[in-house]
mmCIF file with all atom_site columns, C-alpha atoms in Angstrom:
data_model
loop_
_atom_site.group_PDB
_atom_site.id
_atom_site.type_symbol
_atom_site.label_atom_id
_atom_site.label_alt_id
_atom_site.label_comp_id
_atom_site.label_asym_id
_atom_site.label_entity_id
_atom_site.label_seq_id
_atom_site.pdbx_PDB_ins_code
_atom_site.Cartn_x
_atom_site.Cartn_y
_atom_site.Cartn_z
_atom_site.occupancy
_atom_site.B_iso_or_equiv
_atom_site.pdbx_formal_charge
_atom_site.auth_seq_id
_atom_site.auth_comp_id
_atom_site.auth_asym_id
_atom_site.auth_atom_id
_atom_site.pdbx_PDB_model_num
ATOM 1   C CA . UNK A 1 1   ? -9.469  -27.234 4.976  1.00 0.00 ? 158 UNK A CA 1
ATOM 2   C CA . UNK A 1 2   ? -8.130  -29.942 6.984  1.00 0.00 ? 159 UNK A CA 1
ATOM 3   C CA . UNK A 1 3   ? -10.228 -30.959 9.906  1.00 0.00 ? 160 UNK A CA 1
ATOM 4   C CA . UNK A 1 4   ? -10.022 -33.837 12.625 1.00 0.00 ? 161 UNK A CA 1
ATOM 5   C CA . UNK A 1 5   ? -13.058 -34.202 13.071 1.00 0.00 ? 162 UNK A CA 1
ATOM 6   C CA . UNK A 1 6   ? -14.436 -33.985 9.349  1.00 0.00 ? 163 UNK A CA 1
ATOM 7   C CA . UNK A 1 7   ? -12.196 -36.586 8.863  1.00 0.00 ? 164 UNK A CA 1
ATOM 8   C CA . UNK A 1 8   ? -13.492 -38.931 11.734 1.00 0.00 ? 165 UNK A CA 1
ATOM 9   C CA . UNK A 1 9   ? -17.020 -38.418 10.251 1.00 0.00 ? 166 UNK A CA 1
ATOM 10  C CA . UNK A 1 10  ? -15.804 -39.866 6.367  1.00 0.00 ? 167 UNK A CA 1
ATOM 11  C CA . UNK A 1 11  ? -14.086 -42.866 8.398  1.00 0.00 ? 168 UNK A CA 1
ATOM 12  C CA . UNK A 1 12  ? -10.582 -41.296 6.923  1.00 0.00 ? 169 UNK A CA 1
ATOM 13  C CA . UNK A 1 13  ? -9.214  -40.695 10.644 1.00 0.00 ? 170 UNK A CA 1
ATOM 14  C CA . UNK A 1 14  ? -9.580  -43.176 13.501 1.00 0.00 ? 171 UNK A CA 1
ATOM 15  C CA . UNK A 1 15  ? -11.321 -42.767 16.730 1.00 0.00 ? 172 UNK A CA 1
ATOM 16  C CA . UNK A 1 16  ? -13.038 -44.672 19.108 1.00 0.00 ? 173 UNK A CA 1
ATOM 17  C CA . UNK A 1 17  ? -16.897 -44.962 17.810 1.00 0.00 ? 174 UNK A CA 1
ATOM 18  C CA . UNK A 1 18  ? -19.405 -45.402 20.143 1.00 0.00 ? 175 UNK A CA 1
ATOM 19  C CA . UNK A 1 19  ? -22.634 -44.532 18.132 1.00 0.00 ? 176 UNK A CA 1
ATOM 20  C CA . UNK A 1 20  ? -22.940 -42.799 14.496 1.00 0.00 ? 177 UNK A CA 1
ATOM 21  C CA . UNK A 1 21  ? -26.048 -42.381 12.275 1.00 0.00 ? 178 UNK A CA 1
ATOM 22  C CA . UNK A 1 22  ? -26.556 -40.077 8.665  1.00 0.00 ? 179 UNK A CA 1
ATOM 23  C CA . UNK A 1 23  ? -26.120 -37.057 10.817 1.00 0.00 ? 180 UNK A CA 1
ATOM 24  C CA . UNK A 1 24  ? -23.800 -37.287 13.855 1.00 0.00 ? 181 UNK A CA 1
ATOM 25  C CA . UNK A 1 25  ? -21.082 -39.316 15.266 1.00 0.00 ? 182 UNK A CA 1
ATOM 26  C CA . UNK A 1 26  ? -20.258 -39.823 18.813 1.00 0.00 ? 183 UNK A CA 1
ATOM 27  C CA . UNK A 1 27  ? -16.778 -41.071 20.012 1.00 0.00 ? 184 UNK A CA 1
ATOM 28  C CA . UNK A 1 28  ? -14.365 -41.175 23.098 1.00 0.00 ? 185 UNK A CA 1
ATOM 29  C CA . UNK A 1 29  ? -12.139 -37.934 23.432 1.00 0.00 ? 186 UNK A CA 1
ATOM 30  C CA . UNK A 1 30  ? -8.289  -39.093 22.977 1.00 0.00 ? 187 UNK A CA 1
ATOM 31  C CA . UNK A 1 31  ? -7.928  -36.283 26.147 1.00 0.00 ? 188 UNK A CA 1
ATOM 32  C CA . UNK A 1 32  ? -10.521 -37.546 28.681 1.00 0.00 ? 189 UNK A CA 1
ATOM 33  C CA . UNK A 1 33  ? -11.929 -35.697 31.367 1.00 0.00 ? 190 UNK A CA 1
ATOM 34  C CA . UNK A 1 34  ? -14.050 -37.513 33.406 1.00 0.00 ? 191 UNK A CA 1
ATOM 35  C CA . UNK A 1 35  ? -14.506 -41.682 33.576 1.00 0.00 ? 192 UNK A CA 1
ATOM 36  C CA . UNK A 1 36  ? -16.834 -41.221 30.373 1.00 0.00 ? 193 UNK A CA 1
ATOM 37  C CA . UNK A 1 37  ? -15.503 -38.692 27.978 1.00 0.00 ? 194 UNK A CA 1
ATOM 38  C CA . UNK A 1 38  ? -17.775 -38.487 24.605 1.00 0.00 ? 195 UNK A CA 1
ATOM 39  C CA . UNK A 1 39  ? -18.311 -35.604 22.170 1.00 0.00 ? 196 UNK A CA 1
ATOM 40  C CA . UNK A 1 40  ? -21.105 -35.788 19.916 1.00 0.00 ? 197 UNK A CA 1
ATOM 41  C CA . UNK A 1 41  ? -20.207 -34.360 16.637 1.00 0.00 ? 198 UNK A CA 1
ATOM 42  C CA . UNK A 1 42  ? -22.394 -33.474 13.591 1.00 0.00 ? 199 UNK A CA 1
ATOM 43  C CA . UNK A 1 43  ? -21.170 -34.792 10.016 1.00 0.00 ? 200 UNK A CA 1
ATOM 44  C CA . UNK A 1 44  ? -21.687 -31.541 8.546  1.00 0.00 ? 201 UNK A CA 1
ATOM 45  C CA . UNK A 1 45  ? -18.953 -28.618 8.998  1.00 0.00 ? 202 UNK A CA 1
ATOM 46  C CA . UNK A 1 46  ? -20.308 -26.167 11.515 1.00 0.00 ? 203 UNK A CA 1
ATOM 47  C CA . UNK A 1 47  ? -17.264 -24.312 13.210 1.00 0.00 ? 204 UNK A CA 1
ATOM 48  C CA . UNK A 1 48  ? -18.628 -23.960 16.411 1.00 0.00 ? 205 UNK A CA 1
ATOM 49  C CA . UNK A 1 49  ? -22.049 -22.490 18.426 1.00 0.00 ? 206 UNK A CA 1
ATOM 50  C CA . UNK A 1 50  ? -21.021 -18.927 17.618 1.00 0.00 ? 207 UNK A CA 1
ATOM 51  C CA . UNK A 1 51  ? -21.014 -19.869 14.092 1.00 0.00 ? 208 UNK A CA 1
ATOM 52  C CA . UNK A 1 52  ? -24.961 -21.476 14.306 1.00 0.00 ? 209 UNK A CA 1
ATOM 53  C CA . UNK A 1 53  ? -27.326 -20.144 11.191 1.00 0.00 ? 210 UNK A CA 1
ATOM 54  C CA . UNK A 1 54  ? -31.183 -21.061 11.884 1.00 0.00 ? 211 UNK A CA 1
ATOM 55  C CA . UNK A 1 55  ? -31.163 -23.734 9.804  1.00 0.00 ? 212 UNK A CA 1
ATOM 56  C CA . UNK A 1 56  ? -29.124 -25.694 11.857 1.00 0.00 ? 213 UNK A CA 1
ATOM 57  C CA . UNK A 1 57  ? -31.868 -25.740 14.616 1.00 0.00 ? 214 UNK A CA 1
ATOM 58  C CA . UNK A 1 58  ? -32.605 -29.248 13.978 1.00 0.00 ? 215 UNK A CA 1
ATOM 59  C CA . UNK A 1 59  ? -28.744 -30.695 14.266 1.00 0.00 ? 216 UNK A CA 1
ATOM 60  C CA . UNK A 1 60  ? -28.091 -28.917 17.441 1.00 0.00 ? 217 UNK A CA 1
ATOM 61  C CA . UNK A 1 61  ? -31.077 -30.451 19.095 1.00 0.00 ? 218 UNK A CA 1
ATOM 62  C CA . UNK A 1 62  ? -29.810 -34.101 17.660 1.00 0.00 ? 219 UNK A CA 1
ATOM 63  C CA . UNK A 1 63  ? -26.888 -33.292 19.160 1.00 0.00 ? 220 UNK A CA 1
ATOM 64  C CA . UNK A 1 64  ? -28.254 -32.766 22.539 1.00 0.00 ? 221 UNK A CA 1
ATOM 65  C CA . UNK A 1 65  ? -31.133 -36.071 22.014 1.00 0.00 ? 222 UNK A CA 1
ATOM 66  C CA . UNK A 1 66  ? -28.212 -38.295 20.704 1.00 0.00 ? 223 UNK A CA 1
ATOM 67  C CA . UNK A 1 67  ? -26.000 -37.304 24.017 1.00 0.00 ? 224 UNK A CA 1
ATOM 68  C CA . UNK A 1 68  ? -29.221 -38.462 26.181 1.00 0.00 ? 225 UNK A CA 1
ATOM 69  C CA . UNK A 1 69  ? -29.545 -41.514 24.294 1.00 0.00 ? 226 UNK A CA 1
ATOM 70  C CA . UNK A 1 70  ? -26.453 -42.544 24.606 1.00 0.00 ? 227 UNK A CA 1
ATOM 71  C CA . UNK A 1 71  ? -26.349 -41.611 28.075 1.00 0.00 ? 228 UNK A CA 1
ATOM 72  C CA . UNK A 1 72  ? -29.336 -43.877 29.090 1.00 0.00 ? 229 UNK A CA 1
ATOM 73  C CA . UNK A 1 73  ? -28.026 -46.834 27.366 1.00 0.00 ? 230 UNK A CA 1
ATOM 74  C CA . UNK A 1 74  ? -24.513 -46.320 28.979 1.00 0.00 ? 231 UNK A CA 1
ATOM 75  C CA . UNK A 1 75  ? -26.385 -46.728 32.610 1.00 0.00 ? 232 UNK A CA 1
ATOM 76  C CA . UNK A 1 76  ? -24.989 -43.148 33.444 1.00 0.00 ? 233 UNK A CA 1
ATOM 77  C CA . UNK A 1 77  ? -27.084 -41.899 37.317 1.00 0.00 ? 234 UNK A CA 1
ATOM 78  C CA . UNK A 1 78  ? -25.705 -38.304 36.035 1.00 0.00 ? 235 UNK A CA 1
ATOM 79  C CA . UNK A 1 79  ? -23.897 -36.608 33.011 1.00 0.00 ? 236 UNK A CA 1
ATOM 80  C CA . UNK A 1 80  ? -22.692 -33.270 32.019 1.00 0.00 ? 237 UNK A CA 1
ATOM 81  C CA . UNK A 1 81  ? -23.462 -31.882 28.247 1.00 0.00 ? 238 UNK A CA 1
ATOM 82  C CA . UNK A 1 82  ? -20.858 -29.097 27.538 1.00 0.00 ? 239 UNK A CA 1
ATOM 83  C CA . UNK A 1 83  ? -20.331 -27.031 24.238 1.00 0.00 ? 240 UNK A CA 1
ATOM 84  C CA . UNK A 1 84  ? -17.025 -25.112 24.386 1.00 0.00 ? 241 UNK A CA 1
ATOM 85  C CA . UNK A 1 85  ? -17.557 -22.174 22.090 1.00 0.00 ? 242 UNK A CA 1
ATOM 86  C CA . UNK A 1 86  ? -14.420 -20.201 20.779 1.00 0.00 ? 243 UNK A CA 1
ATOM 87  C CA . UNK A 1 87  ? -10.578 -20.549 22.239 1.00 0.00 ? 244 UNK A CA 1
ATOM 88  C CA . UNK A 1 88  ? -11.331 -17.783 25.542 1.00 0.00 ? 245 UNK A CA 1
ATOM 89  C CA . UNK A 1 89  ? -14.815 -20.272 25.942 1.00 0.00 ? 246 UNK A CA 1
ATOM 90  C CA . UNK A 1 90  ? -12.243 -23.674 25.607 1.00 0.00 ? 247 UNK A CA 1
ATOM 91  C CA . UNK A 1 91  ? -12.705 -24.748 22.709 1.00 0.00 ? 248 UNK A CA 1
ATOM 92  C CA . UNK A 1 92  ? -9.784  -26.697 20.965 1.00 0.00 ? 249 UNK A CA 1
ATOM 93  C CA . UNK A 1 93  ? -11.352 -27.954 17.493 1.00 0.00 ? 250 UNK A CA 1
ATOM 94  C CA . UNK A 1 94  ? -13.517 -25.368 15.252 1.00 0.00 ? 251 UNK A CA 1
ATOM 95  C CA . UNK A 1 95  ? -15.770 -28.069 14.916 1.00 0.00 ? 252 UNK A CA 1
ATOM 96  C CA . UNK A 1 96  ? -18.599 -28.190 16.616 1.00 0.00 ? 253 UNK A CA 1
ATOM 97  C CA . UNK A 1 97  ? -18.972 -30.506 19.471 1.00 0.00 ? 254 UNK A CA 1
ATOM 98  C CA . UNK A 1 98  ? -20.543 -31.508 22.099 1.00 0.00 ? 255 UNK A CA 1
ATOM 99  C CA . UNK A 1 99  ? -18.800 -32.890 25.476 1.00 0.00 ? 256 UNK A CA 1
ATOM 100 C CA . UNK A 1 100 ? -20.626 -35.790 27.422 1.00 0.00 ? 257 UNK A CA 1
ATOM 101 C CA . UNK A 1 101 ? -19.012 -35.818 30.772 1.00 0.00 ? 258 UNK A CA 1
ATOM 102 C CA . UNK A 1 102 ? -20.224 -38.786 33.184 1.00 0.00 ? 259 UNK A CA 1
ATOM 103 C CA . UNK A 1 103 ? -19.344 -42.165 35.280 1.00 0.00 ? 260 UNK A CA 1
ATOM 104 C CA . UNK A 1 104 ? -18.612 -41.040 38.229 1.00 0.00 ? 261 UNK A CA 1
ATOM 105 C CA . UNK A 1 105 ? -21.028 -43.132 40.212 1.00 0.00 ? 262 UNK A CA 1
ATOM 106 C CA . UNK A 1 106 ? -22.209 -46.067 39.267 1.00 0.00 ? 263 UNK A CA 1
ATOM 107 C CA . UNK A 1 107 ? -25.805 -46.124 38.083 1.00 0.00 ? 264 UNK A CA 1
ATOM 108 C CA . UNK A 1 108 ? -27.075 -48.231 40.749 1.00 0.00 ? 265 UNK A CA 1
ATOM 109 C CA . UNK A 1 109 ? -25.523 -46.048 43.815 1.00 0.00 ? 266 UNK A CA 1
ATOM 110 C CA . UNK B 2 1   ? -45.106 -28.870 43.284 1.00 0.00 ? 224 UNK B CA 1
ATOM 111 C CA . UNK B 2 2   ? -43.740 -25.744 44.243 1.00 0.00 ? 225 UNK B CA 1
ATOM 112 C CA . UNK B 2 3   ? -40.343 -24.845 41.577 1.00 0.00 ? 226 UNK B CA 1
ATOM 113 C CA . UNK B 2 4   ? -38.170 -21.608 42.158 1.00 0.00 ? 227 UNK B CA 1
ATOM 114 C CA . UNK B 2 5   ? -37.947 -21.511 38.503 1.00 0.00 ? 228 UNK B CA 1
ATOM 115 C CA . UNK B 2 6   ? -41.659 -21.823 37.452 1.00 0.00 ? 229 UNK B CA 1
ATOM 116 C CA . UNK B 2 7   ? -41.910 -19.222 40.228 1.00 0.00 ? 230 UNK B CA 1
ATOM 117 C CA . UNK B 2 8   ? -39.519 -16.672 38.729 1.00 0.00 ? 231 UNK B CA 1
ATOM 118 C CA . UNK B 2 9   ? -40.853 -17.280 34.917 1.00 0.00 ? 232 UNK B CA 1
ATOM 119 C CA . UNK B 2 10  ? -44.373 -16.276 36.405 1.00 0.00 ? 233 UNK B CA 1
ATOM 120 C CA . UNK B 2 11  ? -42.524 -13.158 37.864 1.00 0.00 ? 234 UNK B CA 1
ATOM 121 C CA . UNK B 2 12  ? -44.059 -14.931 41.095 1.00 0.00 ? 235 UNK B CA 1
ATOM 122 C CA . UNK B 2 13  ? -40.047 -14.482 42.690 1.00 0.00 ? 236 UNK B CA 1
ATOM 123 C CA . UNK B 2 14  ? -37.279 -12.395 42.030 1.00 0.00 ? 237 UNK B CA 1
ATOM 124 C CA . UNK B 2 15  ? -34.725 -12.777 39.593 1.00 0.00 ? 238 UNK B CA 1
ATOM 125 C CA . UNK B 2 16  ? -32.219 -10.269 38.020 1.00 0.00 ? 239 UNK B CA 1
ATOM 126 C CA . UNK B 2 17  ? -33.613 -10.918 34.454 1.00 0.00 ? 240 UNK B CA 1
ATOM 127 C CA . UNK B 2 18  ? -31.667 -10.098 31.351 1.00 0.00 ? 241 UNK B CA 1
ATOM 128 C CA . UNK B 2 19  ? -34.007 -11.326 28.539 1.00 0.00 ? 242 UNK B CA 1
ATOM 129 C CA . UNK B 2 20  ? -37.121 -13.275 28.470 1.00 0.00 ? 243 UNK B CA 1
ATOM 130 C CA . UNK B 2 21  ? -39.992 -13.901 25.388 1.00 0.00 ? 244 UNK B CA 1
ATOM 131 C CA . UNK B 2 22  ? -42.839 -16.846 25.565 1.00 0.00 ? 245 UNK B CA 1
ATOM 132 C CA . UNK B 2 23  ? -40.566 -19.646 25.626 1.00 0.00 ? 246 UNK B CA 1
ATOM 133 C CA . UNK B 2 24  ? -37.522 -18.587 27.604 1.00 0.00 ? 247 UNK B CA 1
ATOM 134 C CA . UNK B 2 25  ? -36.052 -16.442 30.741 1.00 0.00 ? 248 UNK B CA 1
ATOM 135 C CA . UNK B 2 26  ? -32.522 -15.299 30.972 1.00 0.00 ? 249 UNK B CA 1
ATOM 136 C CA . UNK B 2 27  ? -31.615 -14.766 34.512 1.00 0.00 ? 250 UNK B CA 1
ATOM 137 C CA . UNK B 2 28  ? -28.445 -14.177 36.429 1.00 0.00 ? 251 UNK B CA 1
ATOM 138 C CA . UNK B 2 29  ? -27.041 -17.614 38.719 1.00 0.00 ? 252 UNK B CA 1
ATOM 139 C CA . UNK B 2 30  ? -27.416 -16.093 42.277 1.00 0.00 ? 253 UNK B CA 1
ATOM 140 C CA . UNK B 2 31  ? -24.235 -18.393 43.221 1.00 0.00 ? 254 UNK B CA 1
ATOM 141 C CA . UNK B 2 32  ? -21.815 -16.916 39.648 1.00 0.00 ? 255 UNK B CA 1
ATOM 142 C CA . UNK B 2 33  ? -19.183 -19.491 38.619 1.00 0.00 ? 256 UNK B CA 1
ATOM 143 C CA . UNK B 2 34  ? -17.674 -17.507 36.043 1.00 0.00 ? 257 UNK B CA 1
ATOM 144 C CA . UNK B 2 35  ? -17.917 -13.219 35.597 1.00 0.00 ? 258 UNK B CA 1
ATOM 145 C CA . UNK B 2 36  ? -20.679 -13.762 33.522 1.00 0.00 ? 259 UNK B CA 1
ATOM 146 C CA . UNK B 2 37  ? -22.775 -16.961 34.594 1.00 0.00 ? 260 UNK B CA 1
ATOM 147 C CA . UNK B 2 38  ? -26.426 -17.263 33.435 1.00 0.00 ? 261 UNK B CA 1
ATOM 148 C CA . UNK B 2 39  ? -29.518 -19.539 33.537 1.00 0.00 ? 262 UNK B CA 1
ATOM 149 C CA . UNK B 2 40  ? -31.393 -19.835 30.296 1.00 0.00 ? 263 UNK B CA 1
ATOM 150 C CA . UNK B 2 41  ? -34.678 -21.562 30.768 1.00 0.00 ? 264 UNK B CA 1
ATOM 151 C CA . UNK B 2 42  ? -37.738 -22.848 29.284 1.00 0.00 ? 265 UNK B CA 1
ATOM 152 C CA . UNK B 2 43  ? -41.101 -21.476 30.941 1.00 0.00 ? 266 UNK B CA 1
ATOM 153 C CA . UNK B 2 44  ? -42.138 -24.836 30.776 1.00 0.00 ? 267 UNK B CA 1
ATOM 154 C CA . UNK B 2 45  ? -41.865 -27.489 33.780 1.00 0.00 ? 268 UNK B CA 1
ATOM 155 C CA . UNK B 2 46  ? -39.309 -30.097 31.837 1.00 0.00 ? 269 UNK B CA 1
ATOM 156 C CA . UNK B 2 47  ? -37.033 -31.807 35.194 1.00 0.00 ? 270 UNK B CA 1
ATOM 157 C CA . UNK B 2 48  ? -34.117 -32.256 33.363 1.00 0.00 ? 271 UNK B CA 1
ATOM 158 C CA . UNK B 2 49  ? -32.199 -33.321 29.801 1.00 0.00 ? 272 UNK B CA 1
ATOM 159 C CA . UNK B 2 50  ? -32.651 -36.970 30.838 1.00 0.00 ? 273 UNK B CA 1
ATOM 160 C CA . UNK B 2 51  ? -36.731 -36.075 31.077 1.00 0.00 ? 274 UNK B CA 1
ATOM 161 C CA . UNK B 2 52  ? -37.125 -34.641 27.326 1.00 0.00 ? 275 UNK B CA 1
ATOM 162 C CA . UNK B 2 53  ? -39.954 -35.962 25.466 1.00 0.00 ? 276 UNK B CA 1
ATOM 163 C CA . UNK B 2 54  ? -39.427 -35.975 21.524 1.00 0.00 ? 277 UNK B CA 1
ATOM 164 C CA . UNK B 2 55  ? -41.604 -32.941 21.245 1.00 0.00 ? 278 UNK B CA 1
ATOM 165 C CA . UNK B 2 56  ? -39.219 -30.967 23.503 1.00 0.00 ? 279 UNK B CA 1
ATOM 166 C CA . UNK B 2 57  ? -36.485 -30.349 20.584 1.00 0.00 ? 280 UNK B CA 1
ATOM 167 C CA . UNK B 2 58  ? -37.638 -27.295 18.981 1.00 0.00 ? 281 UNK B CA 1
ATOM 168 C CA . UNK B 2 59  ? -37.691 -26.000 22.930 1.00 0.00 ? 282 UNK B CA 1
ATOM 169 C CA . UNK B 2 60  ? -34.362 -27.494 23.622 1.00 0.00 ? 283 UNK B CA 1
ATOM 170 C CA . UNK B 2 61  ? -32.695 -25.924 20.184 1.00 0.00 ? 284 UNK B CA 1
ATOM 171 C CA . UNK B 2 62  ? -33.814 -22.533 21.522 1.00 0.00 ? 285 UNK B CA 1
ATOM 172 C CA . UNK B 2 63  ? -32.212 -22.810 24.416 1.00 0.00 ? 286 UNK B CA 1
ATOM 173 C CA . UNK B 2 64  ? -29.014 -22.840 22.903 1.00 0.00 ? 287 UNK B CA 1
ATOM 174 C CA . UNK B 2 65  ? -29.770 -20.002 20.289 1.00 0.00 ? 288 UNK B CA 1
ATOM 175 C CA . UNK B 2 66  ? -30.948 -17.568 23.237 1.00 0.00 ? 289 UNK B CA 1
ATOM 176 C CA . UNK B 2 67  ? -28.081 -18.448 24.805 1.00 0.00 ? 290 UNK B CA 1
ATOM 177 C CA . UNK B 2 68  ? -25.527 -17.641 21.559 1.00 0.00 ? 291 UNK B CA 1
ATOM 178 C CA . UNK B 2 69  ? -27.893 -14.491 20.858 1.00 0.00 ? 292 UNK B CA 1
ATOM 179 C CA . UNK B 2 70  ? -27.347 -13.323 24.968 1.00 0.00 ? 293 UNK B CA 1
ATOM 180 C CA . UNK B 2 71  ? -23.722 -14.035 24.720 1.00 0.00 ? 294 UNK B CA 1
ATOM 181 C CA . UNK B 2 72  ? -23.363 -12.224 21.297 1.00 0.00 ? 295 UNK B CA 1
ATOM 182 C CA . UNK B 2 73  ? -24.790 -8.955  22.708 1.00 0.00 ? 296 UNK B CA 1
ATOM 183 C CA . UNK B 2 74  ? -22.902 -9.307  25.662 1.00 0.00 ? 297 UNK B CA 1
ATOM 184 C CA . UNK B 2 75  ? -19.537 -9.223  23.825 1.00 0.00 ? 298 UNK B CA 1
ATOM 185 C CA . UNK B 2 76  ? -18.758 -12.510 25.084 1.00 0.00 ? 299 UNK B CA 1
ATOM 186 C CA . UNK B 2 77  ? -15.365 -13.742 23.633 1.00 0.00 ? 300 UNK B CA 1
ATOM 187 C CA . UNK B 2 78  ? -15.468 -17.047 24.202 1.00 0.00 ? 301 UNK B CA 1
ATOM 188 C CA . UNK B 2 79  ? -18.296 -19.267 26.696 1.00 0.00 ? 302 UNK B CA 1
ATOM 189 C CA . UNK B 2 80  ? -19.046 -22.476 28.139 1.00 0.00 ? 303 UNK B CA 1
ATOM 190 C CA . UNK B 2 81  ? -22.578 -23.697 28.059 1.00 0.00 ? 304 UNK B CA 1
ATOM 191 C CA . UNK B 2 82  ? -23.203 -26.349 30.334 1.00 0.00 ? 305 UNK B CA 1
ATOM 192 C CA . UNK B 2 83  ? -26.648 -29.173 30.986 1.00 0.00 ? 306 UNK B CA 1
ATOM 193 C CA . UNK B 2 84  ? -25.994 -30.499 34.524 1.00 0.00 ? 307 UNK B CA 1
ATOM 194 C CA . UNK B 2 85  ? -27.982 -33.888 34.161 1.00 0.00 ? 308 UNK B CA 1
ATOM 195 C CA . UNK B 2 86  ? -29.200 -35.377 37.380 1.00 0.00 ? 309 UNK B CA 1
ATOM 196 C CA . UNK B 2 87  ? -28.073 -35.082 41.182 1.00 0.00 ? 310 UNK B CA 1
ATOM 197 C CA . UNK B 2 88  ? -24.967 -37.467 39.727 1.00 0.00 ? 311 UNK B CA 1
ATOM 198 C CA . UNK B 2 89  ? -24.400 -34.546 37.228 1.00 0.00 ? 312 UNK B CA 1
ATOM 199 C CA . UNK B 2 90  ? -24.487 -31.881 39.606 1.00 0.00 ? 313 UNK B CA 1
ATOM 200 C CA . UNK B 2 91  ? -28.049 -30.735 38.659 1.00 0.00 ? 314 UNK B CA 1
ATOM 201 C CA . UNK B 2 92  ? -29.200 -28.489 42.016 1.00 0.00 ? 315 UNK B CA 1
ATOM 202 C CA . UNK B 2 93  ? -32.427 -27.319 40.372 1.00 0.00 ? 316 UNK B CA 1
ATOM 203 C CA . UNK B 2 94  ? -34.900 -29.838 38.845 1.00 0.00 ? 317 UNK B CA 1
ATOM 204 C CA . UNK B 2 95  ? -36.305 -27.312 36.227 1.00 0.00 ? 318 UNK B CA 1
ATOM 205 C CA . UNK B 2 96  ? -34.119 -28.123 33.215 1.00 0.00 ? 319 UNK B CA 1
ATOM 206 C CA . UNK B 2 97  ? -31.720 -24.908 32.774 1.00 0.00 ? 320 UNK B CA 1
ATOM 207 C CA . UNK B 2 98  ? -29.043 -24.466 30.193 1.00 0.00 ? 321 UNK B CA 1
ATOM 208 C CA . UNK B 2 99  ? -25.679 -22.475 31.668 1.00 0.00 ? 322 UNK B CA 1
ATOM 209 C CA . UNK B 2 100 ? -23.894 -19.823 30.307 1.00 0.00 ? 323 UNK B CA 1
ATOM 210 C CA . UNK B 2 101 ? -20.625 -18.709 31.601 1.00 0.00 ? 324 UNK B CA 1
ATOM 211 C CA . UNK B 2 102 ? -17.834 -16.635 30.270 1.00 0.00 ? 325 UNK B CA 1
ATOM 212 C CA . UNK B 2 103 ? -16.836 -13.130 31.221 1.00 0.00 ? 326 UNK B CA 1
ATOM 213 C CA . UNK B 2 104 ? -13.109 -14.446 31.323 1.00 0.00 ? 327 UNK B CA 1
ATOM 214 C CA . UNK B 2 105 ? -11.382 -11.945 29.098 1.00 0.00 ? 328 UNK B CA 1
ATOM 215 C CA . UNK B 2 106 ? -12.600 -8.842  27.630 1.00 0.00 ? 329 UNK B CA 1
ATOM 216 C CA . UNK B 2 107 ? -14.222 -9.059  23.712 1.00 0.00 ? 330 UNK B CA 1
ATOM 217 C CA . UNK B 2 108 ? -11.490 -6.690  22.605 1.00 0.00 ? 331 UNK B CA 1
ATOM 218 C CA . UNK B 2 109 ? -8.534  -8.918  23.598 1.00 0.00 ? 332 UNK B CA 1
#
């Protein structure tokens, strides 16, 4: 299976890295939406929310901590966390990942 | 502090609930983006993403998995689920509330 974003995560594809630990990798969508366009994107292979077991509890809520943190140290007064979740729900790549959407004001507005 | 949603989670105001347990309600947006556009929300008074404490994320991965187990029994084909962070982020209520919308195209497309 060939996947864009598994490939990001083993450094075989490049992207635009703003922040990556041993579990998740955040960089700048090529296709942005908004001033500040991130998706936060777990290392592991998980296709998308739909596809969630229970173990994965832990990663999804990195996901969502990781978006905040990165968030606060970007200055951003307001942000938008989005999953996509299946083609009719917008999602483009079955891997699982989560939009940060933000800089429309500056922080000190 | 008087908060719409602490009042609806203590059945204290009205809501057109479609699931709830100890942690959680599942309640219908009274101003629907989408066909199907839901609020899924902790019981607990947390303001907003940007206000989670560390011991929020077993609260916070929850969220998400009501939401995929709503949208599963629903049918939903595809869904969006959205954090609004923050006046800046478009956040209305300050009673942190995960949304789900879809409804776009029938399951059986």
């Amino acid at each position: 299976m060939d996947c864009i974003f598994c490939r990001i995560a083993k450094e075989d594809s490049r992207a635009d890295i703003v922040f990556f630990d041993k579990d998740v990798i955040v960089f700048t969508d090529i296709n942005p939406k908004a001033p500040v366009h991130l998706l936060v994107v777990p290392k592991e292979h998980i296709q998308s929310i739909a596809h969630l077991e229970a173990s994965h509890a832990d990663i999804v809520a990195k996901l969502i901590y990781t978006a905040k943190s990165v968030a606060e140290k970007m200055g951003l007064s307001g942000y938008q966390l989005v999953f996509n979740v299946g083609r009719d729900g917008g999602q483009v790549v079955d891997h699982l990942h989560l939009h940060l959407l933000g800089g429309w004001k500056e922080s000190d507005d």
